[in-house]
Short mmCIF file of C-alpha atoms and ligand atoms in Angstrom, two decimals:
data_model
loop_
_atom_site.label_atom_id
_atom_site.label_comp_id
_atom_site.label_asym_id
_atom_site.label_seq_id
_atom_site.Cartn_x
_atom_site.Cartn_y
_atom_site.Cartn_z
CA UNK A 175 158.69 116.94 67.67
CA UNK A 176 155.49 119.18 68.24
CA UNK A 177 152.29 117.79 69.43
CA UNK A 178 149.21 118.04 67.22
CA UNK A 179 145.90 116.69 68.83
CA UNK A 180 142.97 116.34 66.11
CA UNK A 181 139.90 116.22 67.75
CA UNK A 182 137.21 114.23 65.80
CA UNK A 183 138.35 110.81 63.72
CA UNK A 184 135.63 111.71 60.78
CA UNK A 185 137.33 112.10 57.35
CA UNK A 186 138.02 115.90 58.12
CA UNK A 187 139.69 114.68 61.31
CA UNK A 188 141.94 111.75 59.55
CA UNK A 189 143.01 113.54 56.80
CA UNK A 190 143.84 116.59 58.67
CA UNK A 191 146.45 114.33 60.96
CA UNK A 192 147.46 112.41 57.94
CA UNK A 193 148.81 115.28 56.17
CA UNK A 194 150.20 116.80 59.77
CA UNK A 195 151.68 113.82 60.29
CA UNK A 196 153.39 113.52 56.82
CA UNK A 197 154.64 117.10 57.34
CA UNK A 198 156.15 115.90 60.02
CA UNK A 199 154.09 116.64 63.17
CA UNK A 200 153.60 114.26 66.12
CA UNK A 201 149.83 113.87 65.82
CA UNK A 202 147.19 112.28 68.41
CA UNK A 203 143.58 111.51 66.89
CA UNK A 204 140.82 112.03 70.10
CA UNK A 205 137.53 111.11 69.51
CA UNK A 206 134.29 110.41 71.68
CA UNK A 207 133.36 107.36 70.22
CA UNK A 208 135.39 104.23 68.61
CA UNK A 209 136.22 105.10 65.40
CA UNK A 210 134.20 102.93 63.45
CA UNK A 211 131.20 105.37 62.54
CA UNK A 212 130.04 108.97 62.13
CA UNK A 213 128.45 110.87 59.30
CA UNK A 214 132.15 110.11 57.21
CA UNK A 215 130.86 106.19 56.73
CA UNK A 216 127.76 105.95 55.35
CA UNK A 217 127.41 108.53 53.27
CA UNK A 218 127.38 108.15 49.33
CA UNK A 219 130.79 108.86 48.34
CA UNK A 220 130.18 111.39 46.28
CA UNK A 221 134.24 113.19 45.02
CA UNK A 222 132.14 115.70 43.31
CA UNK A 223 133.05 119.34 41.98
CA UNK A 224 129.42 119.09 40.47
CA UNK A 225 128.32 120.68 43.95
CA UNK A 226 129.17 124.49 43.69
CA UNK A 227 126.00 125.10 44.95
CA UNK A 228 126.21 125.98 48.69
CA UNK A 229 123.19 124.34 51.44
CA UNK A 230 121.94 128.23 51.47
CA UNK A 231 120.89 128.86 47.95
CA UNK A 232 117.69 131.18 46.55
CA UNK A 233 114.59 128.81 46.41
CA UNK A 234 115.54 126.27 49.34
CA UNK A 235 113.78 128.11 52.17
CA UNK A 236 110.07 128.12 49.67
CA UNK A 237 110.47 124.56 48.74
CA UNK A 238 111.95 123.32 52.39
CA UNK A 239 108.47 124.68 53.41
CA UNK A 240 106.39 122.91 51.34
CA UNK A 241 108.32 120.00 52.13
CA UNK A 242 107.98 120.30 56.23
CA UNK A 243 103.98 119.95 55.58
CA UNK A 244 104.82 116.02 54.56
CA UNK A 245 106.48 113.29 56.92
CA UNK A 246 108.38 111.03 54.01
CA UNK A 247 110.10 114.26 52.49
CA UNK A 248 113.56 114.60 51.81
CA UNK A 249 113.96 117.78 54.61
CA UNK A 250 112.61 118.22 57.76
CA UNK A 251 112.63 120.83 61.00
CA UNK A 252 112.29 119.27 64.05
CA UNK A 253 110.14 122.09 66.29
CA UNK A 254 112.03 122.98 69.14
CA UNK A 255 112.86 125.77 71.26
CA UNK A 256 116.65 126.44 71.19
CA UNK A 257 118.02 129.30 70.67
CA UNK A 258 121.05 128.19 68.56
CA UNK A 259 118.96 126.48 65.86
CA UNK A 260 116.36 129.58 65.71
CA UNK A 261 119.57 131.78 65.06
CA UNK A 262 120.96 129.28 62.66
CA UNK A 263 117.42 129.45 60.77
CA UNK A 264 117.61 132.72 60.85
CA UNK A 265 121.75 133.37 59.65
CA UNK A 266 120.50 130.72 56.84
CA UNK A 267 117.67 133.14 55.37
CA UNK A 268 119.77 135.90 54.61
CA UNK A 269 122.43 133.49 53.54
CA UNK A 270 120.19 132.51 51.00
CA UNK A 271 120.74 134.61 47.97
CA UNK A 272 121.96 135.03 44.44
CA UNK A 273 124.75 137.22 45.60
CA UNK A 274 125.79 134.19 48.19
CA UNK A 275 125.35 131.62 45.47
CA UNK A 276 127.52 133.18 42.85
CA UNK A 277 130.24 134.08 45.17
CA UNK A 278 130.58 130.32 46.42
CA UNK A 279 130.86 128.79 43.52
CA UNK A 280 134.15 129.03 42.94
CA UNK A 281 136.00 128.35 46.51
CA UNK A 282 133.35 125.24 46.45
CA UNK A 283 134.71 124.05 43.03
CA UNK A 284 137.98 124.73 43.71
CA UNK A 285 138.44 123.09 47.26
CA UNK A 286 136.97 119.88 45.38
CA UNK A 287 139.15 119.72 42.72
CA UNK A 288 142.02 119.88 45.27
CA UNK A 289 140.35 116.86 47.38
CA UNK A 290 139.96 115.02 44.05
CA UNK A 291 143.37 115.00 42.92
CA UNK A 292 144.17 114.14 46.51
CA UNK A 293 142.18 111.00 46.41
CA UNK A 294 143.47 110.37 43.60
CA UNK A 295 147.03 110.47 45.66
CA UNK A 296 145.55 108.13 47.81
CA UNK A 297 144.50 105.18 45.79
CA UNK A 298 148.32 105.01 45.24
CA UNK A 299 148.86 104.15 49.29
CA UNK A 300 149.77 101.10 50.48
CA UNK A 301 146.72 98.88 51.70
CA UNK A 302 144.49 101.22 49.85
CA UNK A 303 141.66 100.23 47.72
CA UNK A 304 138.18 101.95 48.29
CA UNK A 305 136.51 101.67 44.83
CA UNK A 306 137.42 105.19 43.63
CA UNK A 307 135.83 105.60 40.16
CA UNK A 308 136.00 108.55 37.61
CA UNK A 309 132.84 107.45 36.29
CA UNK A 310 130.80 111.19 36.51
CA UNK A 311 127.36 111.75 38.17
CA UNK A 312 124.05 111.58 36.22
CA UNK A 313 121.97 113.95 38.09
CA UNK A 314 118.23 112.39 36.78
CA UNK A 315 114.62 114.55 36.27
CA UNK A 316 111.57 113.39 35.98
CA UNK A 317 109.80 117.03 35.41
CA UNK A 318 110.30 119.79 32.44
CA UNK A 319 111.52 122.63 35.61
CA UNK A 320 113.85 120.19 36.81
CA UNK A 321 115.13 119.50 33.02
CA UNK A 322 115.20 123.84 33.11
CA UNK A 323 116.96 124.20 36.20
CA UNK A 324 119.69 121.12 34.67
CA UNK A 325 120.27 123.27 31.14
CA UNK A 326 120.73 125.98 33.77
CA UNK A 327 122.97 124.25 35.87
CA UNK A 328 125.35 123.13 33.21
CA UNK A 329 125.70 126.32 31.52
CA UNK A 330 127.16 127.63 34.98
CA UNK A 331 128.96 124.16 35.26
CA UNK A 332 130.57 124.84 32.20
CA UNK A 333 131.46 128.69 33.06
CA UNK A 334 133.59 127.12 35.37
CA UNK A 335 135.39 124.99 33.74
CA UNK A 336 133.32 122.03 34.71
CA UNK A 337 132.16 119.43 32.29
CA UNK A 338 128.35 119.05 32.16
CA UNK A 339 126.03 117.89 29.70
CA UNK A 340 122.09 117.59 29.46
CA UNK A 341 121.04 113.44 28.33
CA UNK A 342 117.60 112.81 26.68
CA UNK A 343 116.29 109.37 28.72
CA UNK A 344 117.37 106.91 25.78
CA UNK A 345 120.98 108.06 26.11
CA UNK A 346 120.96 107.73 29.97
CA UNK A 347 119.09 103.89 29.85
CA UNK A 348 121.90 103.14 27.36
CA UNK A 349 124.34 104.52 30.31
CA UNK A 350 122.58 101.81 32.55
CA UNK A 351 121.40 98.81 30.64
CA UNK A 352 120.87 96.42 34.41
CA UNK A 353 117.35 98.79 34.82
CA UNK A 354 114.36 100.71 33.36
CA UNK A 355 114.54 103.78 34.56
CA UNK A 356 111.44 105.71 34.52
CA UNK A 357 112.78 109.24 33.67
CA UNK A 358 112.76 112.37 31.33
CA UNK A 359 116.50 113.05 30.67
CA UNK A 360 119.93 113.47 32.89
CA UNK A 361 122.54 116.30 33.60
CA UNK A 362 125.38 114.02 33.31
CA UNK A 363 128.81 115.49 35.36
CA UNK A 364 131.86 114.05 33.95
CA UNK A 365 134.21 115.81 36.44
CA UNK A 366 132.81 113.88 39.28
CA UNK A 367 134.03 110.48 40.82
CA UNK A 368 133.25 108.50 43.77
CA UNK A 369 134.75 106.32 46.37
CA UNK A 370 133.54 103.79 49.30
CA UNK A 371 133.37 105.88 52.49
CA UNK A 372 134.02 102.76 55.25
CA UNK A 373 136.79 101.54 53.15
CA UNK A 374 138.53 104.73 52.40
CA UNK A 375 137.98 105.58 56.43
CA UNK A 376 139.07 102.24 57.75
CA UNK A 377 141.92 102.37 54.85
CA UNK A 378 143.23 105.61 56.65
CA UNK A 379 142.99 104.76 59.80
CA UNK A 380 145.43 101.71 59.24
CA UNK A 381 147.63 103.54 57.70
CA UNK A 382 147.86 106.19 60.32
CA UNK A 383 148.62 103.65 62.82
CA UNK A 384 151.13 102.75 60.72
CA UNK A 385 152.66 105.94 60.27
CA UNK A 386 152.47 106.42 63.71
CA UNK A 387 149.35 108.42 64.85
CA UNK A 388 148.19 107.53 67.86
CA UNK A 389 144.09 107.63 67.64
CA UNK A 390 142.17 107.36 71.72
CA UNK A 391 138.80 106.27 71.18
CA UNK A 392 136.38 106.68 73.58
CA UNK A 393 137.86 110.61 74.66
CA UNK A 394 135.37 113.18 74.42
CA UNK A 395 137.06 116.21 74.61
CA UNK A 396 134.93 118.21 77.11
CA UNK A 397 137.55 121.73 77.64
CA UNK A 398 140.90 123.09 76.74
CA UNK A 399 143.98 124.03 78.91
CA UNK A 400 145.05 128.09 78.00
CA UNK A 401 147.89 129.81 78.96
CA UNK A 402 147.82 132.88 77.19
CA UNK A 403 146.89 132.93 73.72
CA UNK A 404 147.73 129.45 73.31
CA UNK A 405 145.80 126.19 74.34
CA UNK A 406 148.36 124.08 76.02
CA UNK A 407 146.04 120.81 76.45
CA UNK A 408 142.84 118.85 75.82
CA UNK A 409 140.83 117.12 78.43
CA UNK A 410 139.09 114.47 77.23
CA UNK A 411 137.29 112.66 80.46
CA UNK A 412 140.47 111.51 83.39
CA UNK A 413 142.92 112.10 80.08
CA UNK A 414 144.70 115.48 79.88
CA UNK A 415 146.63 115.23 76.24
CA UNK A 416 149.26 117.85 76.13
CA UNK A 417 149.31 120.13 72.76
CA UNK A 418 151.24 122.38 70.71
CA UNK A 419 148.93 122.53 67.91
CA UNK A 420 144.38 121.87 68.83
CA UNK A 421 142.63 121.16 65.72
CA UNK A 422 138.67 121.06 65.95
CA UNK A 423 136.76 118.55 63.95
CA UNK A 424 134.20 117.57 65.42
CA UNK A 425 131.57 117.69 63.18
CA UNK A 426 128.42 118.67 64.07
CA UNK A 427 129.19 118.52 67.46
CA UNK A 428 131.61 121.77 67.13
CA UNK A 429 129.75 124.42 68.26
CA UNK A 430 130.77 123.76 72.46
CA UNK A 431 134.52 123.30 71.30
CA UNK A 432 134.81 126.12 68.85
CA UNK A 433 132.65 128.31 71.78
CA UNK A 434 135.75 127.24 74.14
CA UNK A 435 138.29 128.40 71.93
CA UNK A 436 136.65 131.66 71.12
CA UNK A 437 134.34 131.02 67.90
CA UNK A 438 130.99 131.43 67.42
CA UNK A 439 129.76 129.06 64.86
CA UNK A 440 126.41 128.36 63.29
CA UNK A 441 126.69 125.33 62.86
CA UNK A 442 123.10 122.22 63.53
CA UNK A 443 123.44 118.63 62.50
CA UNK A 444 121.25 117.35 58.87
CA UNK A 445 120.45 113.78 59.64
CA UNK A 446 120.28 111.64 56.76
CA UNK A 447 119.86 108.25 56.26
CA UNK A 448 121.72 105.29 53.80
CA UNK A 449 120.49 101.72 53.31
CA UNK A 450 123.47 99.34 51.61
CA UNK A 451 122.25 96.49 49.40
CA UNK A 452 123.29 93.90 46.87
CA UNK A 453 123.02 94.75 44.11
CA UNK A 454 121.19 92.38 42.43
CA UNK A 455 118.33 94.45 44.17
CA UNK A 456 119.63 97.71 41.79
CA UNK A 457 122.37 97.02 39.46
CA UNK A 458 123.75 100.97 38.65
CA UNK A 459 127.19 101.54 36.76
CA UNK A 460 126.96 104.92 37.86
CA UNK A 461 126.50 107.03 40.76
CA UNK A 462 122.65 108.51 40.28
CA UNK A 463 120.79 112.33 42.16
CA UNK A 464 117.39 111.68 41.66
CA UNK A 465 116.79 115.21 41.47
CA UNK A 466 112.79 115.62 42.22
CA UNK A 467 113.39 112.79 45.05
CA UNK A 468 116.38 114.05 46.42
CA UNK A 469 117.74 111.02 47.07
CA UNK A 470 121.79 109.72 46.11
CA UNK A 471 122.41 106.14 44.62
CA UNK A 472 126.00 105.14 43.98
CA UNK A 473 127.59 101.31 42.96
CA UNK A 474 130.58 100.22 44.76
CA UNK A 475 132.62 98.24 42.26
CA UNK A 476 129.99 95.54 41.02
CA UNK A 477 128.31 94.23 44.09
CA UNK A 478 127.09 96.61 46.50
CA UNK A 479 124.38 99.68 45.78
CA UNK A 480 123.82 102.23 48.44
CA UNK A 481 120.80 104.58 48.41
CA UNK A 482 120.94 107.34 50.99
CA UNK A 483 118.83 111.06 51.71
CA UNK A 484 117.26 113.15 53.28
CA UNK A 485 117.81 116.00 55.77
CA UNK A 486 116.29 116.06 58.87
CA UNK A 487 117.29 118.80 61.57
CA UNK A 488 117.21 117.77 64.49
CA UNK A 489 118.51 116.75 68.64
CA UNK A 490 121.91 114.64 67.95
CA UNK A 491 119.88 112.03 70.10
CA UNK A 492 116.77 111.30 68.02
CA UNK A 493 115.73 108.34 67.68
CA UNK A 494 115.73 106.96 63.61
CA UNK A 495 112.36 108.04 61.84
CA UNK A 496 110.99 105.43 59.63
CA UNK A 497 109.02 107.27 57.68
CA UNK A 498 111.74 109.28 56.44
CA UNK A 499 113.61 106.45 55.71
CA UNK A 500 109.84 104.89 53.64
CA UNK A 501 110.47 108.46 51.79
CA UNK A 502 113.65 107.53 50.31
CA UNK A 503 112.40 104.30 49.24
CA UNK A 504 109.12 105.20 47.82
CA UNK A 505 111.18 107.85 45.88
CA UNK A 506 113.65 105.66 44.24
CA UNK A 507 110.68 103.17 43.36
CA UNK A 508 109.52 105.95 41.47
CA UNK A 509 112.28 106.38 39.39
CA UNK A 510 113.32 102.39 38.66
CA UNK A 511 109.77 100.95 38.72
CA UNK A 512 111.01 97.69 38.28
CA UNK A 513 113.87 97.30 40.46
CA UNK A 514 113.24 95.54 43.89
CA UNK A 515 114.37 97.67 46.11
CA UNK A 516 113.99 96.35 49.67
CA UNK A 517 112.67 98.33 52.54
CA UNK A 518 115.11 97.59 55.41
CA UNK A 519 114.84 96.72 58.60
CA UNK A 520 115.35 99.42 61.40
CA UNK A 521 118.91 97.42 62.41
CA UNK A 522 120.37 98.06 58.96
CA UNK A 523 119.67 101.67 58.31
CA UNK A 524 122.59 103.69 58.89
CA UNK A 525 122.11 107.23 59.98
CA UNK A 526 124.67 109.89 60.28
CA UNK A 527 124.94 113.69 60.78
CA UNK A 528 125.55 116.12 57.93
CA UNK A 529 127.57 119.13 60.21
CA UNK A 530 125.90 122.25 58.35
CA UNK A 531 126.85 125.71 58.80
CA UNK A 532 124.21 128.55 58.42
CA UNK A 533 125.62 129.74 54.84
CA UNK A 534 126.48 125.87 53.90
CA UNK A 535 130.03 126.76 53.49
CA UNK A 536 132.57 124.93 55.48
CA UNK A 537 134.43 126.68 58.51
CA UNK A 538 138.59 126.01 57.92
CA UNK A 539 140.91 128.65 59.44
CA UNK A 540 142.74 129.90 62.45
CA UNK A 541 140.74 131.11 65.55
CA UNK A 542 141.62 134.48 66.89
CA UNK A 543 141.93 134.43 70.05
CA UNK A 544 144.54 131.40 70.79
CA UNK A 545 147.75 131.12 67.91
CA UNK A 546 147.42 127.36 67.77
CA UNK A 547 143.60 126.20 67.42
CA UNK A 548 142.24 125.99 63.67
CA UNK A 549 138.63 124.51 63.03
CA UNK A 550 138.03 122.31 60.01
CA UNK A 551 134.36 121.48 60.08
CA UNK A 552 130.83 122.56 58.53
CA UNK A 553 131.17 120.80 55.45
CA UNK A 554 127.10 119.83 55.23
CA UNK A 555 126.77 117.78 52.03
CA UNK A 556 129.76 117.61 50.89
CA UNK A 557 131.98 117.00 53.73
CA UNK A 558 133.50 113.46 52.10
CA UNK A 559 134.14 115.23 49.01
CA UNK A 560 135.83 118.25 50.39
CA UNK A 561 137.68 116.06 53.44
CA UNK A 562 140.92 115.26 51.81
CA UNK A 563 141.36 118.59 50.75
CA UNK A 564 140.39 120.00 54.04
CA UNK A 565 142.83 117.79 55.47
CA UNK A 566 145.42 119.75 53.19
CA UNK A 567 144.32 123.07 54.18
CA UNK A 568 144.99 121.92 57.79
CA UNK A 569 148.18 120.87 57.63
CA UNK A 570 149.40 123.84 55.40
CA UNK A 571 147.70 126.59 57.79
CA UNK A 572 149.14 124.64 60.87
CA UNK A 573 152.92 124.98 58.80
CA UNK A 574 152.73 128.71 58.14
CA UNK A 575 152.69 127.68 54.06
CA UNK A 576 150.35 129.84 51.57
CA UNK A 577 146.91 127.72 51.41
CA UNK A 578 146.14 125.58 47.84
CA UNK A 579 143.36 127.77 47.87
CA UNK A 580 141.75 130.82 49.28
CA UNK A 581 140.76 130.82 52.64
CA UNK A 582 138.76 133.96 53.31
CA UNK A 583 135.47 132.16 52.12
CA UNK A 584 135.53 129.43 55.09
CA UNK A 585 136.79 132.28 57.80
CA UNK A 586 135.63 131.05 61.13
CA UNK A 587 134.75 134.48 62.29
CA UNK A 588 132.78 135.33 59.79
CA UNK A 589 129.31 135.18 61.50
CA UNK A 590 131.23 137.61 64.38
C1 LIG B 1127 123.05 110.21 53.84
C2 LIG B 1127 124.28 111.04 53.63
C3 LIG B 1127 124.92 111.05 52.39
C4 LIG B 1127 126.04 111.85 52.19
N1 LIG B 1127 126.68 111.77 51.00
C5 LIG B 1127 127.80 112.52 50.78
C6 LIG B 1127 128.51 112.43 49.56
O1 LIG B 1127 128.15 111.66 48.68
N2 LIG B 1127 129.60 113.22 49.39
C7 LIG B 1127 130.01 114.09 50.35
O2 LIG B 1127 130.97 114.81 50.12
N3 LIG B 1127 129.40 114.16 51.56
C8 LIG B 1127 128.30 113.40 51.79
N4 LIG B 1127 127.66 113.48 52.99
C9 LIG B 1127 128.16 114.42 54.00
C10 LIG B 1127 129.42 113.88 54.69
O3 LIG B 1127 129.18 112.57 55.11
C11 LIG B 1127 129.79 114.77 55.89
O4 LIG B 1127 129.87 116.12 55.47
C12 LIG B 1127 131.16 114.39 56.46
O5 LIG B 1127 131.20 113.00 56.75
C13 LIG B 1127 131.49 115.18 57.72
O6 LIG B 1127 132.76 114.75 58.17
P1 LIG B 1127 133.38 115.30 59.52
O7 LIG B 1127 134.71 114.68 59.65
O8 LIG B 1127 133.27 116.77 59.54
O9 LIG B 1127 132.37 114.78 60.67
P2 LIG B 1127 132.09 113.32 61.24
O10 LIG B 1127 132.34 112.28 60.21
O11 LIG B 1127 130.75 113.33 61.87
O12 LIG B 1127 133.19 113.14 62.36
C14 LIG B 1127 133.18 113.91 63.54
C15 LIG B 1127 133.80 113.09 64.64
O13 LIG B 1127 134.01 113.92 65.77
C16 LIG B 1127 133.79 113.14 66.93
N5 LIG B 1127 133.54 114.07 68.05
C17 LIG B 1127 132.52 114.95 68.16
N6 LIG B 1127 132.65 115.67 69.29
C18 LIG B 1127 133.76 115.24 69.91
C19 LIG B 1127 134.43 115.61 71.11
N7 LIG B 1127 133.99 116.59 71.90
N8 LIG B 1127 135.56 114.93 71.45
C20 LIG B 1127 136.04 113.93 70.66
N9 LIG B 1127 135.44 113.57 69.50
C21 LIG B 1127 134.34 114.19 69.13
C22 LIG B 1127 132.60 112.27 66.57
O14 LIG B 1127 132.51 111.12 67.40
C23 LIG B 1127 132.91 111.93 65.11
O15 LIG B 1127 133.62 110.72 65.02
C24 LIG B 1127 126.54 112.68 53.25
C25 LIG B 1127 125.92 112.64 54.50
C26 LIG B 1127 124.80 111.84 54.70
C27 LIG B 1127 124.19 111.81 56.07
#
């Protein structure tokens, strides 16, 4: 049987060698650390076709200014002179435009809808059981632009097929009876669902084991072995892992890997942060945006509420910032004025990074220059959503097979 090695155990990495694996390759899972976090675990579990909108859009770059000027905002630039985040800032700018925005919509939508009905696949696996709910998104403003830009938003939702409706604040509080919310109205997304990231993770990692899959911990892939135009082997520290087939998800700490096997990807890490609380703190029946705030809420099943944002660029060896964490707090205060939302202590924030390319579309193809590497990474936001799809994509490029969907959006050459 042929060899694949996945490099990265995040969900793009796990569901790339599950569906390897159930095509019938021989598949190894590397990754630097143990397994048991990266950016795939705490995030907010979002399955959610509601985000057509790519990182790079018209009117980020204005508003991420205004926003650098305060410490507790939802985005921050960490100053710093290196040359591949000045020429990520710099692809991002002139990604940023209407032309960008309309043409991503629809590979964006349509890679979600294919992870959705895979999760969907999933619940259906033994030992599975991560809370996956159908329940929509309510996407919440507190200001008449953002109640604009949400009419806005669900016209285009609805161009594509996507169901979207405006709330006034009476139907939304009837939506959530357990607290007062302190709002003007909702864009409710019915097409969206959600799931708990650790379980889901831990959930697939079982049942890789089971299946087989061999996952190292604690193997940093550092360089390739090349004969040729083919990669022949991974070193990860004393370990040399022969391979027939490399795939590269590593999240947003691809750029050194994909530079070794010939891409050049844009590509910096968006810290954000996620607190995880009973929910007797914040009872929610459904996932919440809190658009103004820019902060994500979402219930897992009744007990648990998790309330995560911001996006902080910066070294993958920062220390945590509390005051960005205070933001996200003081935010979703504003918005359930009399829920007691805890401020945590340092030990239980979870922090993770968000790998985001410069046009905030993933990367997912074949390299060039080798005939066995494919990337899989750059997802940004919406990396858990897309990552069973992704997974997909993997397995059906690595087989030769014509893709679910079209690839030529997510080309890994296509910053040169
Ligand atoms: C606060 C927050 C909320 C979010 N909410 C959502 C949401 O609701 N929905 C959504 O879709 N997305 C969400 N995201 C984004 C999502 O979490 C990420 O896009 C996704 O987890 C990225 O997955 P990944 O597999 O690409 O990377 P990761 O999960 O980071 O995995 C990469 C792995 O590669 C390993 N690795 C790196 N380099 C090497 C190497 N050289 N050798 C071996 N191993 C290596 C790392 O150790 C890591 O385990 C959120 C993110 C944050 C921070």
């Amino acid at each position: 049987m042929a060899t694949a090695i996945v490099i990265g155990g995040g969900i793009v990495g796990l569901s790339s060698a599950y569906y390897l694996r159930q095509s019938g390759w021989d598949v190894i899972v590397a990754d630097k650390s143990d397994f048991n976090d990266n950016c795939s675990y705490g995030n907010a579990g979002y399955v959610c076709p509601s985000h057509f909108v790519p990182l790079a859009s018209p009117g980020i770059i204005k508003q991420g200014l205004r926003w650098m000027l305060n410490p507790e905002s939802p985005f921050y630039i960490k100053p710093r002179l290196d040359w591949g985040l000045i020429r990520w800032g710099l692809q991002f700018m002139r990604s940023a435009t209407p032309e960008h925005l309309a043409n991503s919509a629809v590979p964006l939508r349509d890679i979600a809808l294919l992870s959705k009905q895979l999760y969907e696949e999933w619940t259906d696996l033994p030992g599975f059981d991560f809370s996956y709910d159908r329940k929509g998104l309510l996407e919440y403003f507190q200001t008449p632009e953002k109640e604009a830009a949400a009419h806005h938003h669900a016209e285009e939702a609805a161009h594509l097929g996507l169901e979207a409706r405006v709330l006034s604040a009476e139907e939304v509080q009837a939506m959530e009876p357990h607290v007062r919310l302190n709002i003007r109205g909702a864009l409710y997304f019915g097409c969206d669902a959600h799931l708990h990231p650790n379980r889901v993770m831990q959930q697939m990692r079982q049942h890789l084991q089971h299946l087989g899959v061999q996952l190292v911990p604690h193997a940093e892939v550092t360089s390739f072995e090349k004969q040729g135009r083919r990669i022949t082997g991974v070193k990860a520290g004393a370990q040399k892992l022969g391979a027939d087939l490399v795939v590269i998800a590593t999240g947003s700490w691809s750029r050194s890997l994909a530079k070794e096997a010939g891409a050049d990807l844009p590509l910096v890490g968006g810290r954000g942060y996620s607190m995880t609380f009973d929910s007797r703190h914040l009872k929610l029946v459904h996932p919440a945006v809190l658009m103004e705030g820019r902060v994500a809420l979402t219930p897992f099943g009744d007990s648990l509420t998790r309330l995560g944002g911001t996006m902080e660029i910066t070294n993958l060896d920062a220390p945590p910032r509390m005051n960005r964490v205070m933001g996200i707090i003081k935010a979703a205060r504003a918005y359930y004025p009399e829920a007691d939302i805890p401020v945590p202590e340092l030990k239980d924030v979870w922090y993770g990074y968000r790998p985001c390319s410069a046009d905030g579309m993933p990367f997912i193809g074949r390299v060039r220059g080798f005939d066995n590497c494919i990337i899989a990474t750059g997802h940004a936001m919406v990396g858990m959503s897309l990552g069973a799809g992704t997974g997909k994509l993997v397995s059906e490029l690595a087989n030769g097979e014509s893709t679910s969907v079209d690839l030529r959006p997510y080309d890994v050459h296509r910053f040169g």
